[in-house]
mmCIF file of C-alpha atoms in Angstrom:
data_model
loop_
_atom_site.group_PDB
_atom_site.id
_atom_site.type_symbol
_atom_site.label_atom_id
_atom_site.label_comp_id
_atom_site.label_asym_id
_atom_site.label_seq_id
_atom_site.Cartn_x
_atom_site.Cartn_y
_atom_site.Cartn_z
ATOM 1 C CA ASN V 1 -5.527 -55.865 -163.956
ATOM 2 C CA ILE V 2 -3.842 -56.922 -160.643
ATOM 3 C CA PRO V 3 -6.304 -58.211 -157.790
ATOM 4 C CA VAL V 4 -7.157 -55.609 -154.546
ATOM 5 C CA GLU V 5 -6.128 -58.807 -152.622
ATOM 6 C CA LEU V 6 -2.858 -59.163 -154.282
ATOM 7 C CA VAL V 7 -1.804 -55.402 -153.975
ATOM 8 C CA GLU V 8 -3.130 -55.254 -150.569
ATOM 9 C CA SER V 9 -0.963 -58.522 -149.632
ATOM 10 C CA VAL V 10 2.166 -57.143 -151.236
ATOM 11 C CA ILE V 11 2.136 -54.001 -149.582
ATOM 12 C CA LEU V 12 1.424 -55.835 -146.297
ATOM 13 C CA GLN V 13 4.854 -57.827 -146.918
ATOM 14 C CA SER V 14 6.730 -54.728 -147.811
ATOM 15 C CA ARG V 15 5.805 -53.131 -144.516
ATOM 16 C CA GLN V 16 7.078 -55.702 -142.719
ATOM 17 C CA VAL V 17 10.441 -56.055 -144.560
ATOM 18 C CA LEU V 18 10.691 -52.229 -144.270
ATOM 19 C CA LEU V 19 9.826 -52.382 -140.550
ATOM 20 C CA GLY V 20 12.455 -54.960 -139.585
ATOM 21 C CA ALA V 21 15.459 -53.356 -142.108
ATOM 22 C CA ARG V 22 14.174 -50.088 -139.344
ATOM 23 C CA ARG V 23 14.618 -52.056 -136.380
ATOM 24 C CA LEU V 24 18.368 -52.929 -137.058
ATOM 25 C CA ARG V 25 19.145 -49.397 -137.216
ATOM 26 C CA PRO V 26 20.196 -47.430 -134.134
ATOM 27 C CA ARG V 27 16.518 -45.260 -133.486
ATOM 28 C CA PRO V 28 17.619 -41.448 -133.879
ATOM 29 C CA HIS V 29 17.522 -38.978 -131.214
ATOM 30 C CA ARG V 30 14.164 -37.787 -129.712
ATOM 31 C CA ASP V 31 13.921 -34.360 -129.272
ATOM 32 C CA ASP V 32 10.804 -33.928 -126.534
ATOM 33 C CA LYS V 33 11.546 -30.975 -124.824
ATOM 34 C CA ILE V 34 8.619 -28.783 -124.359
ATOM 35 C CA VAL V 35 9.205 -25.088 -125.161
ATOM 36 C CA THR V 36 7.109 -22.040 -123.335
ATOM 37 C CA GLY V 37 7.417 -19.587 -126.850
ATOM 38 C CA TRP V 38 6.685 -23.082 -128.804
ATOM 39 C CA ASN V 39 3.330 -23.779 -126.531
ATOM 40 C CA GLY V 40 2.151 -19.845 -127.036
ATOM 41 C CA LEU V 41 2.271 -20.507 -130.747
ATOM 42 C CA ALA V 42 0.215 -23.667 -130.134
ATOM 43 C CA ILE V 43 -2.338 -21.864 -127.713
ATOM 44 C CA SER V 44 -2.680 -19.394 -130.115
ATOM 45 C CA ALA V 45 -3.027 -21.941 -133.463
ATOM 46 C CA PHE V 46 -5.753 -24.042 -131.555
ATOM 47 C CA ALA V 47 -7.505 -20.961 -130.113
ATOM 48 C CA ARG V 48 -7.724 -19.303 -133.416
ATOM 49 C CA ALA V 49 -9.059 -22.625 -134.996
ATOM 50 C CA GLY V 50 -11.576 -23.483 -132.715
ATOM 51 C CA GLN V 51 -12.937 -20.252 -133.210
ATOM 52 C CA VAL V 52 -13.129 -20.190 -136.843
ATOM 53 C CA LEU V 53 -14.009 -23.615 -137.524
ATOM 54 C CA GLY V 54 -16.624 -23.792 -134.206
ATOM 55 C CA ASP V 55 -14.782 -26.472 -132.675
ATOM 56 C CA GLU V 56 -14.514 -26.463 -129.064
ATOM 57 C CA GLU V 57 -12.097 -29.449 -128.716
ATOM 58 C CA CYS V 58 -9.298 -27.380 -130.582
ATOM 59 C CA VAL V 59 -10.190 -24.799 -127.524
ATOM 60 C CA GLN V 60 -9.910 -26.997 -125.036
ATOM 61 C CA ARG V 61 -6.891 -27.754 -126.138
ATOM 62 C CA ALA V 62 -5.656 -24.230 -126.181
ATOM 63 C CA VAL V 63 -6.805 -24.100 -122.566
ATOM 64 C CA MET V 64 -4.856 -27.393 -121.545
ATOM 65 C CA ALA V 65 -1.725 -26.000 -122.772
ATOM 66 C CA ALA V 66 -2.451 -22.908 -120.872
ATOM 67 C CA HIS V 67 -2.908 -24.661 -117.932
ATOM 68 C CA PHE V 68 0.261 -26.816 -118.473
ATOM 69 C CA ILE V 69 2.900 -23.970 -118.993
ATOM 70 C CA LYS V 70 1.259 -21.603 -115.972
ATOM 71 C CA SER V 71 1.478 -24.832 -113.791
ATOM 72 C CA ARG V 72 4.511 -26.204 -114.486
ATOM 73 C CA MET V 73 6.360 -23.739 -116.325
ATOM 74 C CA TYR V 74 5.636 -20.460 -114.516
ATOM 75 C CA GLY V 75 6.580 -19.484 -111.035
ATOM 76 C CA ASN V 76 7.309 -16.459 -109.096
ATOM 77 C CA GLY V 77 6.162 -14.534 -111.755
ATOM 78 C CA ARG V 78 8.400 -15.498 -114.372
ATOM 79 C CA LEU V 79 8.402 -17.832 -117.406
ATOM 80 C CA ARG V 80 10.850 -21.124 -117.815
ATOM 81 C CA ARG V 81 12.386 -21.726 -121.140
ATOM 82 C CA ASN V 82 11.487 -25.387 -121.099
ATOM 83 C CA SER V 83 10.913 -28.667 -119.881
ATOM 84 C CA TYR V 84 12.476 -32.049 -120.560
ATOM 85 C CA ARG V 85 12.098 -35.896 -120.342
ATOM 86 C CA HIS V 86 14.325 -37.191 -117.485
ATOM 87 C CA ALA V 87 17.464 -39.080 -118.623
ATOM 88 C CA SER V 88 15.685 -42.070 -116.537
ATOM 89 C CA GLY V 89 13.247 -42.174 -119.439
ATOM 90 C CA THR V 90 10.500 -41.515 -117.599
ATOM 91 C CA ARG V 91 7.567 -39.330 -118.185
ATOM 92 C CA GLU V 92 7.973 -37.031 -115.500
ATOM 93 C CA LEU V 93 9.383 -33.863 -116.744
ATOM 94 C CA GLY V 94 12.319 -31.788 -115.418
ATOM 95 C CA ILE V 95 12.297 -28.181 -115.520
ATOM 96 C CA SER V 96 15.025 -25.862 -117.009
ATOM 97 C CA ASN V 97 16.760 -23.809 -115.114
ATOM 98 C CA ALA V 98 17.030 -21.636 -118.184
ATOM 99 C CA GLU V 99 14.665 -18.301 -117.734
ATOM 100 C CA GLY V 100 12.369 -17.340 -120.417
ATOM 101 C CA PHE V 101 13.666 -15.633 -123.413
ATOM 102 C CA SER V 102 12.110 -12.719 -125.218
ATOM 103 C CA PRO V 103 10.071 -14.822 -127.763
ATOM 104 C CA ASP V 104 8.806 -17.177 -124.575
ATOM 105 C CA TYR V 105 6.890 -13.881 -123.390
ATOM 106 C CA ALA V 106 6.003 -12.663 -126.669
ATOM 107 C CA TYR V 107 4.389 -15.818 -128.457
ATOM 108 C CA LEU V 108 2.706 -16.996 -124.888
ATOM 109 C CA ILE V 109 1.197 -13.425 -124.131
ATOM 110 C CA ARG V 110 -0.263 -13.517 -127.827
ATOM 111 C CA GLY V 111 -1.627 -17.112 -127.437
ATOM 112 C CA LEU V 112 -3.121 -16.008 -124.278
ATOM 113 C CA ILE V 113 -4.811 -12.883 -125.875
ATOM 114 C CA ASP V 114 -6.216 -15.316 -128.987
ATOM 115 C CA LEU V 115 -7.354 -17.496 -126.004
ATOM 116 C CA TYR V 116 -8.770 -14.734 -124.014
ATOM 117 C CA GLU V 117 -10.858 -13.721 -127.491
ATOM 118 C CA VAL V 118 -12.502 -17.385 -127.689
ATOM 119 C CA THR V 119 -13.240 -18.357 -124.369
ATOM 120 C CA PHE V 120 -13.928 -14.522 -123.129
ATOM 121 C CA ASP V 121 -12.421 -15.863 -119.165
ATOM 122 C CA ASP V 122 -10.382 -12.700 -117.788
ATOM 123 C CA GLN V 123 -7.676 -15.203 -116.094
ATOM 124 C CA TRP V 124 -6.379 -15.241 -119.690
ATOM 125 C CA LEU V 125 -6.178 -11.718 -120.401
ATOM 126 C CA GLU V 126 -4.887 -10.843 -116.414
ATOM 127 C CA TRP V 127 -2.404 -13.380 -117.090
ATOM 128 C CA ALA V 128 -1.392 -11.801 -120.105
ATOM 129 C CA VAL V 129 -1.029 -8.364 -118.997
ATOM 130 C CA GLN V 130 0.990 -9.631 -115.861
ATOM 131 C CA LEU V 131 3.496 -11.056 -118.360
ATOM 132 C CA GLN V 132 3.639 -7.971 -120.671
ATOM 133 C CA ASP V 133 4.822 -6.009 -117.215
ATOM 134 C CA VAL V 134 7.190 -8.627 -116.707
ATOM 135 C CA PHE V 135 8.275 -8.880 -120.490
ATOM 136 C CA ASP V 136 8.951 -4.944 -120.383
ATOM 137 C CA SER V 137 10.704 -5.128 -117.256
ATOM 138 C CA LEU V 138 13.443 -7.861 -118.397
ATOM 139 C CA PHE V 139 13.662 -6.951 -122.101
ATOM 140 C CA TRP V 140 12.965 -3.865 -123.108
ATOM 141 C CA ASP V 141 15.336 -1.046 -124.336
ATOM 142 C CA ALA V 142 14.619 1.884 -123.041
ATOM 143 C CA VAL V 143 17.499 3.539 -124.342
ATOM 144 C CA ARG V 144 17.138 2.678 -128.322
ATOM 145 C CA GLY V 145 13.416 1.127 -128.042
ATOM 146 C CA GLY V 146 12.696 -2.590 -128.712
ATOM 147 C CA TYR V 147 13.201 -5.758 -126.902
ATOM 148 C CA PHE V 148 16.483 -7.521 -126.494
ATOM 149 C CA ASP V 149 16.231 -11.257 -126.936
ATOM 150 C CA PHE V 150 17.474 -11.804 -123.633
ATOM 151 C CA MET V 151 17.233 -10.592 -119.969
ATOM 152 C CA GLU V 152 20.067 -8.356 -118.979
ATOM 153 C CA GLY V 153 22.571 -9.870 -116.133
ATOM 154 C CA ASP V 154 22.202 -13.608 -118.224
ATOM 155 C CA GLN V 155 25.815 -15.049 -117.273
ATOM 156 C CA ASN V 156 25.397 -17.097 -120.653
ATOM 157 C CA ILE V 157 24.624 -14.739 -122.865
ATOM 158 C CA LEU V 158 27.982 -12.701 -124.004
ATOM 159 C CA LEU V 159 26.495 -9.947 -126.500
ATOM 160 C CA ARG V 160 22.859 -8.739 -125.710
ATOM 161 C CA LEU V 161 21.669 -8.574 -129.136
ATOM 162 C CA LYS V 162 18.032 -7.313 -130.757
ATOM 163 C CA GLU V 163 16.531 -9.731 -133.319
ATOM 164 C CA ASP V 164 15.992 -7.411 -136.351
ATOM 165 C CA GLN V 165 14.332 -9.837 -138.300
ATOM 166 C CA ASP V 166 11.418 -11.873 -138.208
ATOM 167 C CA GLY V 167 13.077 -15.608 -138.333
ATOM 168 C CA THR V 168 10.894 -18.660 -139.293
ATOM 169 C CA GLU V 169 10.208 -21.014 -136.104
ATOM 170 C CA PRO V 170 11.085 -25.164 -135.350
ATOM 171 C CA THR V 171 7.831 -27.250 -136.420
#
């Protein structure tokens, strides 16, 4: 039998106290890198959600993400692994020197195919086919089959492996 106004007032005051205490703590590191493969997963999810739900906004988000990857994280026929915020904290993105990994190609190709199936825009299917050709040339194991995780000659990798299980991706 407590009046609603009193409960709302107590909640508002509690939020203010909590916010004050939170401001005293150091802020956690903000991981705001943009990973090509994760964007491929997002493109797929938005395209499929737009198709199932009849939501054009979802489809447009997928299109915008695909344009972003193509314009900012793709060049000379190859994908880049990620981009990041400059150390200065500006909103401008820096592009990693790391070449795309096997999952970056696989997830983006899947996303582009899903986007094509929703929009019937040939550019997405054509790009997916181009990426698949590059993916095959960089990661395919012609001797034993399957795809390596990293391309041959990557100086940061000691042992070139193939993932034998379907692991989870961060959200």
